[in-house]
Amino acid sequence: MGKDSYKLVANNKKAYHDYFIDDTYEAGISLSGTEVKSIRMGKCSIKEAFIKIDRGEVFVYGMHISPYEKGNIFNKDPLRVRKLLMHSYEINRLYGKIQQKGFTLVPLKVYFKGSLVKVEVGLARGKKLYDKRQDIAKKDQRREAEKEFKVRNLG
């Protein structure tokens, strides 16, 4: 596995449904050895996760990493708060943005980049109900168009 290899472990589709993603950042994550092994097996969920900045450091809350079966005493709490590793200038920029009304930070993906576990952090604005309805309508239109196209090409 080279440094540029990319293996997706967890994806947060709910974030794309609930938020407009304005910008994305890549962050490392501070993990124990058994947590890394568990992530390698794909046992990670970020559906309910969110990110906060506290005293110049970035933390992810609610990220679930299942305990590693062979980990016994070395296993950590599956829902513990984990520190994200980012440059201080990135943290300062994000902190300035989330002070504005309506912005929040959400984890979008967890993946391996080479041998390192990375988290893609999204700077997000909340969607209103009518925005979600518009998205669903667009999706339906696209599906209908694809179905129409497929029928026309087969016949």
PDB file of C-alpha atoms in Angstrom:
ATOM      1  CA  MET A   1       0.000   0.000   0.000  1.00  0.00           C
ATOM      2  CA  GLY A   2       1.454   3.314  -1.089  1.00  0.00           C
ATOM      3  CA  LYS A   3       1.070   6.692   0.583  1.00  0.00           C
ATOM      4  CA  ASP A   4      -1.550   7.728  -1.993  1.00  0.00           C
ATOM      5  CA  SER A   5      -3.809   4.671  -1.545  1.00  0.00           C
ATOM      6  CA  TYR A   6      -7.290   5.512  -0.301  1.00  0.00           C
ATOM      7  CA  LYS A   7      -9.707   3.120   1.423  1.00  0.00           C
ATOM      8  CA  LEU A   8     -13.085   4.435   2.589  1.00  0.00           C
ATOM      9  CA  VAL A   9     -14.201   3.060   5.966  1.00  0.00           C
ATOM     10  CA  ALA A  10     -17.275   5.131   6.921  1.00  0.00           C
ATOM     11  CA  ASN A  11     -19.392   7.650   5.049  1.00  0.00           C
ATOM     12  CA  ASN A  12     -21.888  10.131   6.536  1.00  0.00           C
ATOM     13  CA  LYS A  13     -24.706  10.351   3.974  1.00  0.00           C
ATOM     14  CA  LYS A  14     -26.997  11.926   6.564  1.00  0.00           C
ATOM     15  CA  ALA A  15     -24.725  14.998   6.706  1.00  0.00           C
ATOM     16  CA  TYR A  16     -25.258  15.654   3.001  1.00  0.00           C
ATOM     17  CA  HIS A  17     -29.021  15.370   3.549  1.00  0.00           C
ATOM     18  CA  ASP A  18     -29.180  17.653   6.605  1.00  0.00           C
ATOM     19  CA  TYR A  19     -26.554  20.269   5.664  1.00  0.00           C
ATOM     20  CA  PHE A  20     -25.124  22.322   2.816  1.00  0.00           C
ATOM     21  CA  ILE A  21     -21.391  21.470   2.801  1.00  0.00           C
ATOM     22  CA  ASP A  22     -19.464  24.690   2.086  1.00  0.00           C
ATOM     23  CA  ASP A  23     -15.899  23.494   2.562  1.00  0.00           C
ATOM     24  CA  THR A  24     -14.011  20.305   3.466  1.00  0.00           C
ATOM     25  CA  TYR A  25     -10.806  19.726   5.414  1.00  0.00           C
ATOM     26  CA  GLU A  26      -8.703  16.639   6.026  1.00  0.00           C
ATOM     27  CA  ALA A  27      -7.762  15.861   9.613  1.00  0.00           C
ATOM     28  CA  GLY A  28      -5.804  13.114  11.280  1.00  0.00           C
ATOM     29  CA  ILE A  29      -7.283  11.444  14.339  1.00  0.00           C
ATOM     30  CA  SER A  30      -5.691  10.368  17.598  1.00  0.00           C
ATOM     31  CA  LEU A  31      -6.517   6.681  18.176  1.00  0.00           C
ATOM     32  CA  SER A  32      -5.309   3.745  20.251  1.00  0.00           C
ATOM     33  CA  GLY A  33      -3.936   0.598  18.568  1.00  0.00           C
ATOM     34  CA  THR A  34      -7.067  -1.512  19.084  1.00  0.00           C
ATOM     35  CA  GLU A  35      -9.227   1.267  17.616  1.00  0.00           C
ATOM     36  CA  VAL A  36      -7.106   1.302  14.454  1.00  0.00           C
ATOM     37  CA  LYS A  37      -7.466  -2.478  14.132  1.00  0.00           C
ATOM     38  CA  SER A  38     -11.224  -2.179  14.564  1.00  0.00           C
ATOM     39  CA  ILE A  39     -11.382   0.554  11.883  1.00  0.00           C
ATOM     40  CA  ARG A  40      -9.337  -1.681   9.534  1.00  0.00           C
ATOM     41  CA  MET A  41     -12.135  -4.236   9.896  1.00  0.00           C
ATOM     42  CA  GLY A  42     -14.644  -1.512   8.972  1.00  0.00           C
ATOM     43  CA  LYS A  43     -16.300  -1.253  12.396  1.00  0.00           C
ATOM     44  CA  CYS A  44     -16.748   2.495  12.567  1.00  0.00           C
ATOM     45  CA  SER A  45     -19.821   4.751  12.426  1.00  0.00           C
ATOM     46  CA  ILE A  46     -20.071   8.547  12.159  1.00  0.00           C
ATOM     47  CA  LYS A  47     -23.848   8.855  11.650  1.00  0.00           C
ATOM     48  CA  GLU A  48     -24.463  10.611  14.974  1.00  0.00           C
ATOM     49  CA  ALA A  49     -21.055  12.292  15.238  1.00  0.00           C
ATOM     50  CA  PHE A  50     -20.341  16.012  15.487  1.00  0.00           C
ATOM     51  CA  ILE A  51     -17.227  18.158  15.922  1.00  0.00           C
ATOM     52  CA  LYS A  52     -16.450  20.922  18.430  1.00  0.00           C
ATOM     53  CA  ILE A  53     -13.488  23.260  18.877  1.00  0.00           C
ATOM     54  CA  ASP A  54     -12.423  23.631  22.510  1.00  0.00           C
ATOM     55  CA  ARG A  55      -9.457  25.815  23.574  1.00  0.00           C
ATOM     56  CA  GLY A  56      -7.788  25.667  20.179  1.00  0.00           C
ATOM     57  CA  GLU A  57      -8.173  21.910  19.776  1.00  0.00           C
ATOM     58  CA  VAL A  58     -10.672  19.999  17.619  1.00  0.00           C
ATOM     59  CA  PHE A  59     -12.594  17.037  19.055  1.00  0.00           C
ATOM     60  CA  VAL A  60     -15.067  14.592  17.508  1.00  0.00           C
ATOM     61  CA  TYR A  61     -17.986  13.475  19.701  1.00  0.00           C
ATOM     62  CA  GLY A  62     -20.311  10.522  19.110  1.00  0.00           C
ATOM     63  CA  MET A  63     -18.024   8.658  16.694  1.00  0.00           C
ATOM     64  CA  HIS A  64     -18.594   4.951  17.376  1.00  0.00           C
ATOM     65  CA  ILE A  65     -15.688   2.533  16.968  1.00  0.00           C
ATOM     66  CA  SER A  66     -16.655  -0.996  18.006  1.00  0.00           C
ATOM     67  CA  PRO A  67     -14.309  -2.689  20.489  1.00  0.00           C
ATOM     68  CA  TYR A  68     -11.724  -4.966  18.863  1.00  0.00           C
ATOM     69  CA  GLU A  69     -12.545  -8.630  19.611  1.00  0.00           C
ATOM     70  CA  LYS A  70      -8.980  -9.617  20.520  1.00  0.00           C
ATOM     71  CA  GLY A  71      -8.309  -6.343  22.338  1.00  0.00           C
ATOM     72  CA  ASN A  72      -9.375  -7.407  25.878  1.00  0.00           C
ATOM     73  CA  ILE A  73      -8.038  -4.840  28.427  1.00  0.00           C
ATOM     74  CA  PHE A  74      -6.619  -2.529  25.764  1.00  0.00           C
ATOM     75  CA  ASN A  75     -10.052  -1.672  24.359  1.00  0.00           C
ATOM     76  CA  LYS A  76     -11.251   1.881  24.928  1.00  0.00           C
ATOM     77  CA  ASP A  77     -14.817   3.186  25.302  1.00  0.00           C
ATOM     78  CA  PRO A  78     -16.478   2.964  21.841  1.00  0.00           C
ATOM     79  CA  LEU A  79     -17.990   6.468  22.105  1.00  0.00           C
ATOM     80  CA  ARG A  80     -15.092   8.288  23.761  1.00  0.00           C
ATOM     81  CA  VAL A  81     -14.175  11.815  22.653  1.00  0.00           C
ATOM     82  CA  ARG A  82     -11.308  11.715  20.149  1.00  0.00           C
ATOM     83  CA  LYS A  83      -8.928  14.501  19.221  1.00  0.00           C
ATOM     84  CA  LEU A  84      -8.596  15.532  15.585  1.00  0.00           C
ATOM     85  CA  LEU A  85      -5.178  16.610  14.375  1.00  0.00           C
ATOM     86  CA  MET A  86      -5.147  19.781  12.275  1.00  0.00           C
ATOM     87  CA  HIS A  87      -2.837  22.733  11.716  1.00  0.00           C
ATOM     88  CA  SER A  88      -3.470  25.651  14.074  1.00  0.00           C
ATOM     89  CA  TYR A  89      -4.142  28.053  11.186  1.00  0.00           C
ATOM     90  CA  GLU A  90      -6.858  25.668   9.903  1.00  0.00           C
ATOM     91  CA  ILE A  91      -8.369  25.441  13.393  1.00  0.00           C
ATOM     92  CA  ASN A  92      -8.360  29.248  13.717  1.00  0.00           C
ATOM     93  CA  ARG A  93     -10.023  29.646  10.314  1.00  0.00           C
ATOM     94  CA  LEU A  94     -12.699  27.067  11.203  1.00  0.00           C
ATOM     95  CA  TYR A  95     -13.276  28.663  14.603  1.00  0.00           C
ATOM     96  CA  GLY A  96     -13.854  32.036  12.935  1.00  0.00           C
ATOM     97  CA  LYS A  97     -16.334  30.476  10.491  1.00  0.00           C
ATOM     98  CA  ILE A  98     -18.390  28.574  13.079  1.00  0.00           C
ATOM     99  CA  GLN A  99     -18.791  31.742  15.163  1.00  0.00           C
ATOM    100  CA  GLN A 100     -20.997  32.981  12.312  1.00  0.00           C
ATOM    101  CA  LYS A 101     -24.660  32.106  12.608  1.00  0.00           C
ATOM    102  CA  GLY A 102     -25.703  28.764  11.178  1.00  0.00           C
ATOM    103  CA  PHE A 103     -22.298  27.132  10.643  1.00  0.00           C
ATOM    104  CA  THR A 104     -21.252  23.854  12.229  1.00  0.00           C
ATOM    105  CA  LEU A 105     -18.619  21.138  11.748  1.00  0.00           C
ATOM    106  CA  VAL A 106     -19.575  17.582  10.782  1.00  0.00           C
ATOM    107  CA  PRO A 107     -17.460  14.519   9.957  1.00  0.00           C
ATOM    108  CA  LEU A 108     -18.150  13.398   6.377  1.00  0.00           C
ATOM    109  CA  LYS A 109     -15.849  10.402   5.861  1.00  0.00           C
ATOM    110  CA  VAL A 110     -13.391   8.188   7.704  1.00  0.00           C
ATOM    111  CA  TYR A 111     -10.756   6.628   5.476  1.00  0.00           C
ATOM    112  CA  PHE A 112      -7.247   5.235   5.311  1.00  0.00           C
ATOM    113  CA  LYS A 113      -4.667   7.277   3.437  1.00  0.00           C
ATOM    114  CA  GLY A 114      -1.761   4.890   3.221  1.00  0.00           C
ATOM    115  CA  SER A 115      -1.523   3.536   6.766  1.00  0.00           C
ATOM    116  CA  LEU A 116      -2.989   6.655   8.426  1.00  0.00           C
ATOM    117  CA  VAL A 117      -6.615   7.080   9.492  1.00  0.00           C
ATOM    118  CA  LYS A 118      -8.061  10.379   8.249  1.00  0.00           C
ATOM    119  CA  VAL A 119     -11.358  12.160   8.838  1.00  0.00           C
ATOM    120  CA  GLU A 120     -12.881  14.507   6.275  1.00  0.00           C
ATOM    121  CA  VAL A 121     -14.377  17.444   8.162  1.00  0.00           C
ATOM    122  CA  GLY A 122     -17.126  19.478   6.508  1.00  0.00           C
ATOM    123  CA  LEU A 123     -17.967  23.104   7.259  1.00  0.00           C
ATOM    124  CA  ALA A 124     -21.735  22.931   7.036  1.00  0.00           C
ATOM    125  CA  ARG A 125     -24.837  25.138   7.099  1.00  0.00           C
ATOM    126  CA  GLY A 126     -28.113  23.622   8.269  1.00  0.00           C
ATOM    127  CA  LYS A 127     -30.835  22.988   5.701  1.00  0.00           C
ATOM    128  CA  LYS A 128     -34.416  24.020   6.237  1.00  0.00           C
ATOM    129  CA  LEU A 129     -37.240  21.580   5.550  1.00  0.00           C
ATOM    130  CA  TYR A 130     -38.037  23.152   2.176  1.00  0.00           C
ATOM    131  CA  ASP A 131     -34.380  22.784   1.103  1.00  0.00           C
ATOM    132  CA  LYS A 132     -34.565  19.060   1.846  1.00  0.00           C
ATOM    133  CA  ARG A 133     -37.788  18.806  -0.153  1.00  0.00           C
ATOM    134  CA  GLN A 134     -36.115  20.525  -3.107  1.00  0.00           C
ATOM    135  CA  ASP A 135     -33.215  18.054  -2.942  1.00  0.00           C
ATOM    136  CA  ILE A 136     -35.606  15.102  -2.871  1.00  0.00           C
ATOM    137  CA  ALA A 137     -37.533  16.534  -5.853  1.00  0.00           C
ATOM    138  CA  LYS A 138     -34.271  16.987  -7.831  1.00  0.00           C
ATOM    139  CA  LYS A 139     -33.265  13.406  -7.038  1.00  0.00           C
ATOM    140  CA  ASP A 140     -36.655  12.124  -8.194  1.00  0.00           C
ATOM    141  CA  GLN A 141     -36.411  14.136 -11.437  1.00  0.00           C
ATOM    142  CA  ARG A 142     -32.938  12.756 -12.123  1.00  0.00           C
ATOM    143  CA  ARG A 143     -34.154   9.193 -11.474  1.00  0.00           C
ATOM    144  CA  GLU A 144     -37.108   9.677 -13.805  1.00  0.00           C
ATOM    145  CA  ALA A 145     -34.833  11.095 -16.517  1.00  0.00           C
ATOM    146  CA  GLU A 146     -32.428   8.157 -16.168  1.00  0.00           C
ATOM    147  CA  LYS A 147     -35.314   5.680 -16.315  1.00  0.00           C
ATOM    148  CA  GLU A 148     -36.694   7.434 -19.429  1.00  0.00           C
ATOM    149  CA  PHE A 149     -33.233   7.388 -21.040  1.00  0.00           C
ATOM    150  CA  LYS A 150     -32.768   3.693 -20.245  1.00  0.00           C
ATOM    151  CA  VAL A 151     -36.198   2.767 -21.698  1.00  0.00           C
ATOM    152  CA  ARG A 152     -35.507   4.784 -24.865  1.00  0.00           C
ATOM    153  CA  ASN A 153     -32.118   3.126 -25.400  1.00  0.00           C
ATOM    154  CA  LEU A 154     -33.400  -0.421 -24.846  1.00  0.00           C
ATOM    155  CA  GLY A 155     -36.422  -0.094 -27.163  1.00  0.00           C
TER     156      GLY A 155
END
